[in-house]
Coordinates of C-alpha atoms and ligand atoms in Angstrom, one line a residue:
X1 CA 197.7 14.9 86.0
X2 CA 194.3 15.0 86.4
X3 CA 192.2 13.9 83.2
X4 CA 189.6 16.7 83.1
X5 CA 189.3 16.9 79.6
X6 CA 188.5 12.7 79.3
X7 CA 186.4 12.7 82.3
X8 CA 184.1 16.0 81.4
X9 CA 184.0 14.8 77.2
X10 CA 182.7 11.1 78.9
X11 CA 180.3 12.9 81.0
X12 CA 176.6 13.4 80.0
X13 CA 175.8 15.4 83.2
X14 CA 178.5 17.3 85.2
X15 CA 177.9 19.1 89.1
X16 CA 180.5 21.5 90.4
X17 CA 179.9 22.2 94.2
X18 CA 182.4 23.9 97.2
X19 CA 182.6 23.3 100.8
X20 CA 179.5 25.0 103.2
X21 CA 179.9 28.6 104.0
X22 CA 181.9 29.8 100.9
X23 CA 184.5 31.7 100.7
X24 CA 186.1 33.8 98.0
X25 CA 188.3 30.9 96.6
X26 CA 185.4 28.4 96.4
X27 CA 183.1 30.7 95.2
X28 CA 185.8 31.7 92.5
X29 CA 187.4 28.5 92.2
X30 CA 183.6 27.0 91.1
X31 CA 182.6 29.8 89.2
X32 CA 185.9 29.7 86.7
X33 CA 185.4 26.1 86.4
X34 CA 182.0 26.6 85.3
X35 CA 182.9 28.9 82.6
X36 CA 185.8 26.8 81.6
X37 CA 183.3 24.0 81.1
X38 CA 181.2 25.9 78.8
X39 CA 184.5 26.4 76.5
X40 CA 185.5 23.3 77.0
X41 CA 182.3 20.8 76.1
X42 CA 180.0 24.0 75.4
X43 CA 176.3 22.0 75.3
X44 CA 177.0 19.8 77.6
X45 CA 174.8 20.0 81.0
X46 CA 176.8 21.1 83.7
X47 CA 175.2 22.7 87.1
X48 CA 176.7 24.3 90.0
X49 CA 175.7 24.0 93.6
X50 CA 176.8 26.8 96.7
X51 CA 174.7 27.6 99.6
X52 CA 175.3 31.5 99.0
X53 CA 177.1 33.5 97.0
X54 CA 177.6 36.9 98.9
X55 CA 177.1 39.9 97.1
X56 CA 180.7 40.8 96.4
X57 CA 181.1 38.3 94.2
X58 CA 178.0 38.5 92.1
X59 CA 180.3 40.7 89.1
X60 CA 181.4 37.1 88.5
X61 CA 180.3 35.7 85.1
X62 CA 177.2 33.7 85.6
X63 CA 177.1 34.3 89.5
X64 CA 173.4 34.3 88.9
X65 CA 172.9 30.8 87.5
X66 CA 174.4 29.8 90.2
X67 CA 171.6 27.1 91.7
X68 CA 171.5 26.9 95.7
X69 CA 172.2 23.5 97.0
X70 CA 168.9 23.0 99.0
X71 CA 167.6 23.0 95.1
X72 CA 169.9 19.7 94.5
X73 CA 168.4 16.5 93.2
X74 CA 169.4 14.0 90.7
X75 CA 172.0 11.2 89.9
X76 CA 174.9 13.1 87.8
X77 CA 177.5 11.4 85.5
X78 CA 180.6 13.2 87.3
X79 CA 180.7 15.0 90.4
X80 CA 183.4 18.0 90.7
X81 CA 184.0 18.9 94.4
X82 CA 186.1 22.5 94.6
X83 CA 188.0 23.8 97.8
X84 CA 186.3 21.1 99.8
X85 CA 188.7 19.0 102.2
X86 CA 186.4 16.9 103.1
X87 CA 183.1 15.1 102.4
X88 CA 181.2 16.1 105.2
X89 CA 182.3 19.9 104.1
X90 CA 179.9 19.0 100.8
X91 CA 177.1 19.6 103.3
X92 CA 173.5 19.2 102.2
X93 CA 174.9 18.3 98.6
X94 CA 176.8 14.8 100.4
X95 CA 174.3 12.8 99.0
X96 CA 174.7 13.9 95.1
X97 CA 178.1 13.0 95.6
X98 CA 177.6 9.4 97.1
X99 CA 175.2 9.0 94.1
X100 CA 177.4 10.5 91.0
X101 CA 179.0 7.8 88.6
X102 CA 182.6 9.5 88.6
X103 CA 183.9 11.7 91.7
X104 CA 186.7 14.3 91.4
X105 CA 188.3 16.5 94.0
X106 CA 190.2 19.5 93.5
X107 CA 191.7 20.7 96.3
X108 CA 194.8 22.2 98.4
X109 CA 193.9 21.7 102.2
X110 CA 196.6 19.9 103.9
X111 CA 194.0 18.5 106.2
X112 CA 192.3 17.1 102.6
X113 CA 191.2 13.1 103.1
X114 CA 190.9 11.7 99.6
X115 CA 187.8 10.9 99.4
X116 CA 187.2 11.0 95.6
X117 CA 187.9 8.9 93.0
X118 CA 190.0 11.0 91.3
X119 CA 192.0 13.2 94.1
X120 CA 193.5 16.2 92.8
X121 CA 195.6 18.2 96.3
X122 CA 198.1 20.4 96.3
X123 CA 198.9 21.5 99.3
X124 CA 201.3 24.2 98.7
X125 CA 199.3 25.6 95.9
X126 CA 197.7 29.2 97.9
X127 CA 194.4 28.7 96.4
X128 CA 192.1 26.1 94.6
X129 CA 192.1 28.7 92.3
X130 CA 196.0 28.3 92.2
X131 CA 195.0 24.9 91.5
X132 CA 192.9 25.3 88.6
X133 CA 195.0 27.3 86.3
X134 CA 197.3 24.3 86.5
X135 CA 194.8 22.1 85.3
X136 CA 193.1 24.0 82.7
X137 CA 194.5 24.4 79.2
X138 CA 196.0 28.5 79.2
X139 CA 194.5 28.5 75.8
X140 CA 191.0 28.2 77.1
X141 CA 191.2 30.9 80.3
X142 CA 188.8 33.9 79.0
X143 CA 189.0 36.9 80.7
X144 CA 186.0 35.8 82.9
X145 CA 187.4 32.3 83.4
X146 CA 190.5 34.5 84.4
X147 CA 188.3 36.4 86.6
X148 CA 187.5 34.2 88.9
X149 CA 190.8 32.2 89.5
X150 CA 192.1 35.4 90.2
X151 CA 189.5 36.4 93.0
X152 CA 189.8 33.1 94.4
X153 CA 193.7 33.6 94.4
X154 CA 193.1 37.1 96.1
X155 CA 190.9 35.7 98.5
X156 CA 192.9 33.0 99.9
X157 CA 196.4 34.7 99.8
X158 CA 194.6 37.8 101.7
X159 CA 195.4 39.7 98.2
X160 CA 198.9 38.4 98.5
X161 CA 199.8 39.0 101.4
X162 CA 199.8 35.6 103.6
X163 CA 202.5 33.2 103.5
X164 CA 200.9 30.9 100.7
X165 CA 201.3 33.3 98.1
X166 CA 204.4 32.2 96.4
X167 CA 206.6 33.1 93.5
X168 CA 204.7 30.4 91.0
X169 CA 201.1 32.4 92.7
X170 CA 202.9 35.7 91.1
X171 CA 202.9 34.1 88.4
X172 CA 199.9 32.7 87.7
X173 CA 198.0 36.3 88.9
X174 CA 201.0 38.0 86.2
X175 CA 199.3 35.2 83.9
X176 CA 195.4 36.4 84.9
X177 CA 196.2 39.7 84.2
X178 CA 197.3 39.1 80.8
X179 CA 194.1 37.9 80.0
X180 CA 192.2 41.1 80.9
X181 CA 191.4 41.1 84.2
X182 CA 191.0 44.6 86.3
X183 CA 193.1 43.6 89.5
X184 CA 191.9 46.9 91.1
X185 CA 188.6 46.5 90.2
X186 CA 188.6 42.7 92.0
X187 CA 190.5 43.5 94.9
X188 CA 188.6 46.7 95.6
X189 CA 184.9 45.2 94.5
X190 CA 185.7 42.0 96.3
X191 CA 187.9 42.1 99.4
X192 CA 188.1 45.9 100.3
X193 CA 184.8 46.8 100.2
X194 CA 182.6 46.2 103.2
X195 CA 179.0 47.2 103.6
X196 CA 178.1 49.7 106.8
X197 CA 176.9 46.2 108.8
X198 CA 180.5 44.7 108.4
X199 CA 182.3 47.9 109.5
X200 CA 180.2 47.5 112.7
X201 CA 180.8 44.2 113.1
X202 CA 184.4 44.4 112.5
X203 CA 184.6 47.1 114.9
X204 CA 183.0 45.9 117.8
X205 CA 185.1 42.6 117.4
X206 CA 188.0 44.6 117.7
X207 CA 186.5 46.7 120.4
X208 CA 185.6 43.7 122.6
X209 CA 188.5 41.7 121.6
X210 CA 190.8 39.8 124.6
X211 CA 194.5 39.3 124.7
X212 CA 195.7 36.1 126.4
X213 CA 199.1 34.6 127.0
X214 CA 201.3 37.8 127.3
X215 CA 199.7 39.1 124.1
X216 CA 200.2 36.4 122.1
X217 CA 196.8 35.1 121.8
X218 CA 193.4 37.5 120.6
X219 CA 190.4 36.4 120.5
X220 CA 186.9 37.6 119.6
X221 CA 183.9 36.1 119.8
X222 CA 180.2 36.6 117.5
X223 CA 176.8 36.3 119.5
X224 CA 173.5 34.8 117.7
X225 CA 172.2 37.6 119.3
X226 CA 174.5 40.2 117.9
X227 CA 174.4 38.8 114.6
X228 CA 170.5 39.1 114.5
X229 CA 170.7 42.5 116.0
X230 CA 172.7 43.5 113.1
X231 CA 171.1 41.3 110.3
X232 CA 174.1 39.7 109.7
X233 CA 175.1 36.5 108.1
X234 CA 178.1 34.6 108.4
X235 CA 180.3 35.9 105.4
X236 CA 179.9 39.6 107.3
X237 CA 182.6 37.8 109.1
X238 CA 184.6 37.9 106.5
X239 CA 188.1 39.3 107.3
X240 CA 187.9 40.5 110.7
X241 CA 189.9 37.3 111.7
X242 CA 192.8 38.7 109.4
X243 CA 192.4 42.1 110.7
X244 CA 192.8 40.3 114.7
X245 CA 195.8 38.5 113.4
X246 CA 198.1 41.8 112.3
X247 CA 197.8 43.1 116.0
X248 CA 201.5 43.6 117.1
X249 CA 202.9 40.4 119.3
X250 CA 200.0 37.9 118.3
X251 CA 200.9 34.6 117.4
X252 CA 197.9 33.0 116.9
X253 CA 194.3 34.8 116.7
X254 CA 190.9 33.2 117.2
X255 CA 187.2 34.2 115.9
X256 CA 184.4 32.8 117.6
X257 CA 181.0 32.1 116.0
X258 CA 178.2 31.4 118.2
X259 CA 175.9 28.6 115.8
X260 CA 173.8 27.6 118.8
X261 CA 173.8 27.7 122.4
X262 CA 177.3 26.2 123.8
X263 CA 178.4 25.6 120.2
X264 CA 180.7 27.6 118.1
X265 CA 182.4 27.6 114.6
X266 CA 186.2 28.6 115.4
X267 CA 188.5 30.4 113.1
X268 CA 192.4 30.0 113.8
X269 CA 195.2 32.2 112.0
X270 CA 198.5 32.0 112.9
X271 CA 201.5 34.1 112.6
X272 CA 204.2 31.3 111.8
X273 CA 204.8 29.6 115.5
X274 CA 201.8 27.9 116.0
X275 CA 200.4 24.8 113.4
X276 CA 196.5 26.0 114.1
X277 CA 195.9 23.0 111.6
X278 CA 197.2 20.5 114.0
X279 CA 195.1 22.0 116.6
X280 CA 191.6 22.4 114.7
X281 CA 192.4 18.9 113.5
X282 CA 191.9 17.3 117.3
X283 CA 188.8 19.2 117.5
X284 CA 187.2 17.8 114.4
X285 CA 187.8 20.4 111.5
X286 CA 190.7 21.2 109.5
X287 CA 192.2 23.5 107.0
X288 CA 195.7 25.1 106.5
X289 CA 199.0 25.3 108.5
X290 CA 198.1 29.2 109.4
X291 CA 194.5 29.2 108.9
X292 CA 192.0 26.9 109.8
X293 CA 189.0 26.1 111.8
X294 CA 186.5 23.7 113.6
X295 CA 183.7 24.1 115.8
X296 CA 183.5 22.8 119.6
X297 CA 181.0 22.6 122.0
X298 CA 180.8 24.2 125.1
X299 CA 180.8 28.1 126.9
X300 CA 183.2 30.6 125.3
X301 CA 185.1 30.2 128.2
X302 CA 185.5 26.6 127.7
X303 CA 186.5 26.9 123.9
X304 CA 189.2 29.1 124.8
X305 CA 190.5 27.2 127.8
X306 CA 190.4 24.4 125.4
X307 CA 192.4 26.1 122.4
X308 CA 194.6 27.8 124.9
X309 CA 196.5 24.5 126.1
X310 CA 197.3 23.3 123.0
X311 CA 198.4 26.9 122.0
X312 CA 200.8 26.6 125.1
X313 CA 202.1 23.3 124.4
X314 CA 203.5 24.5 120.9
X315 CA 204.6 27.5 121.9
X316 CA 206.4 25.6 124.9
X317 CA 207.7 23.3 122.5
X318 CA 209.4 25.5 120.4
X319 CA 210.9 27.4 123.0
X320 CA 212.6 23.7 123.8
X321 CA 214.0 23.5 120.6
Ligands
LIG1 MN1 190.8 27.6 99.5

């Protein structure tokens, strides 16, 4: 079991951070540890690191203290990394990490590499936030500590709906609730609700969206261009891969995001055939059995001829068996 308790009480300066581009668990995951830290060693100087967190989230309990990592500096006495599989996922904030006395990772990405000293994965756990309530003590979880493991769990299990969520992840939200929290209000607030730029976006990805394989394969793909036409940024993404995934005979879905010319951030559900981790893996990135991602070079033509073969070969495979 991780030693939070000894490692925060021997700490005189703590960082929490997540992996670039957060997501809901991150975002949640970081957020309820940084309340739990104030219960926990309340005085103490703790500080949390994220590139962004989008608007949906900013109900969370001291969303706006939040610091944004270009504003990182300093040598800190332990280092919490949350959601973050792998170093290079730390982004801008790598360096903090190198520099911090004591390094923890909390974590449930298969693809996770250890690369703390203290290595906390599970990788059947649905969410960091999953994760979390296992390590904190119950006694401690407020309703806003609550709060935010239970967004992050909502987040990651597509509000329990994706394979991850299991009976222990019931559980643990039957747990959350005790403590106050508004499920509604979160799920609504936070996943549901889309502003009038993401319902465009969603819908012309769906619009302009290409079957392949027999209808086995979707895929979609996000312009620079469009995404300045609409003032977008990336977590207006949010959810349309899930929405490309519950079309009728796919197996495996893919989102396209253009970062620069002949380079693009890739997004892989699948439906239970295909390992997309396996696949995003050879290309660099990582992530979960039915979710993942990775970026690759080349036209979108390319990308998906790429993706395609490997998407074949497991298919293929199983067919075999
Ligand atoms: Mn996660």
């Amino acid at each position: 079991m991780l030693p939070l308790m000894q490692l925060t009480k021997d700490a005189e300066s703590i960082v929490i951070a997540g992996h670039v581009r957060p997501d809901g668990d991150c975002i949640g995951s970081c957020l309820g540890m940084y309340n739990y830290l104030k219960k926990l060693v309340p005085g103490k100087k703790v500080d949390l690191y994220l590139e962004e967190v989008p608007k949906a989230f900013s109900f969370l309990k001291c969303s706006e203290e939040v610091k944004h990592t270009s504003e990182a500096k300093g040598r800190y006495d332990l280092f919490l990394a949350l959601d973050c599989g792998s170093i290079d996922r730390l982004g801008s904030l790598e360096s903090l990490f190198l520099q911090a006395k004591t390094t923890v990772c909390i974590d449930h990405h298969i693809s996770n590499t250890e690369y703390a000293q203290y290595n906390h994965v599970e990788n059947h756990a649905s969410s960091t936030g999953e994760v979390l309530f296992g390590i904190f003590d119950t006694e401690l979880i407020d309703e806003a500590v609550a709060e935010c493991l239970y967004l992050a769990i909502v987040h990651d299990t597509g509000v329990f709906k994706h394979s991850n969520t299991s009976k222990r992840t019931m559980e643990i939200a039957g747990a959350l609730l005790e403590k106050g929290v508004s499920s509604s209000k979160v799920i609504d607030d936070s996943f549901y609700k889309k502003t009038y730029v993401q319902n465009q976006l969603l819908g012309r990805c769906l619009l302009e969206s290409i079957l392949l394989m027999d209808g086995k394969v979707i895929f979609s793909s996000v312009s620079k261009k469009m995404m300045e036409l609409y003032g977008a940024v990336s977590s207006d993404l949010d959810g349309i891969i899930d929405q490309l995934r519950v079309t009728e005979g796919i197996e495996v879905a893919i989102l396209l995001k253009e970062e620069r010319p002949q380079q693009y951030k890739v997004s892989m559900r699948s439906n239970g055939k295909v390992d997309v981790c396996k696949i995003c893996c050879m290309f660099g990135g990582g992530g979960h059995v039915m979710a993942a991602g990775c970026s690759m070079n080349g036209s979108v033509h390319d990308v998906i001829n790429n993706l395609s073969v490997q998407i074949a070969d497991q298919l293929s495979a199983k067919q075999e068996i």
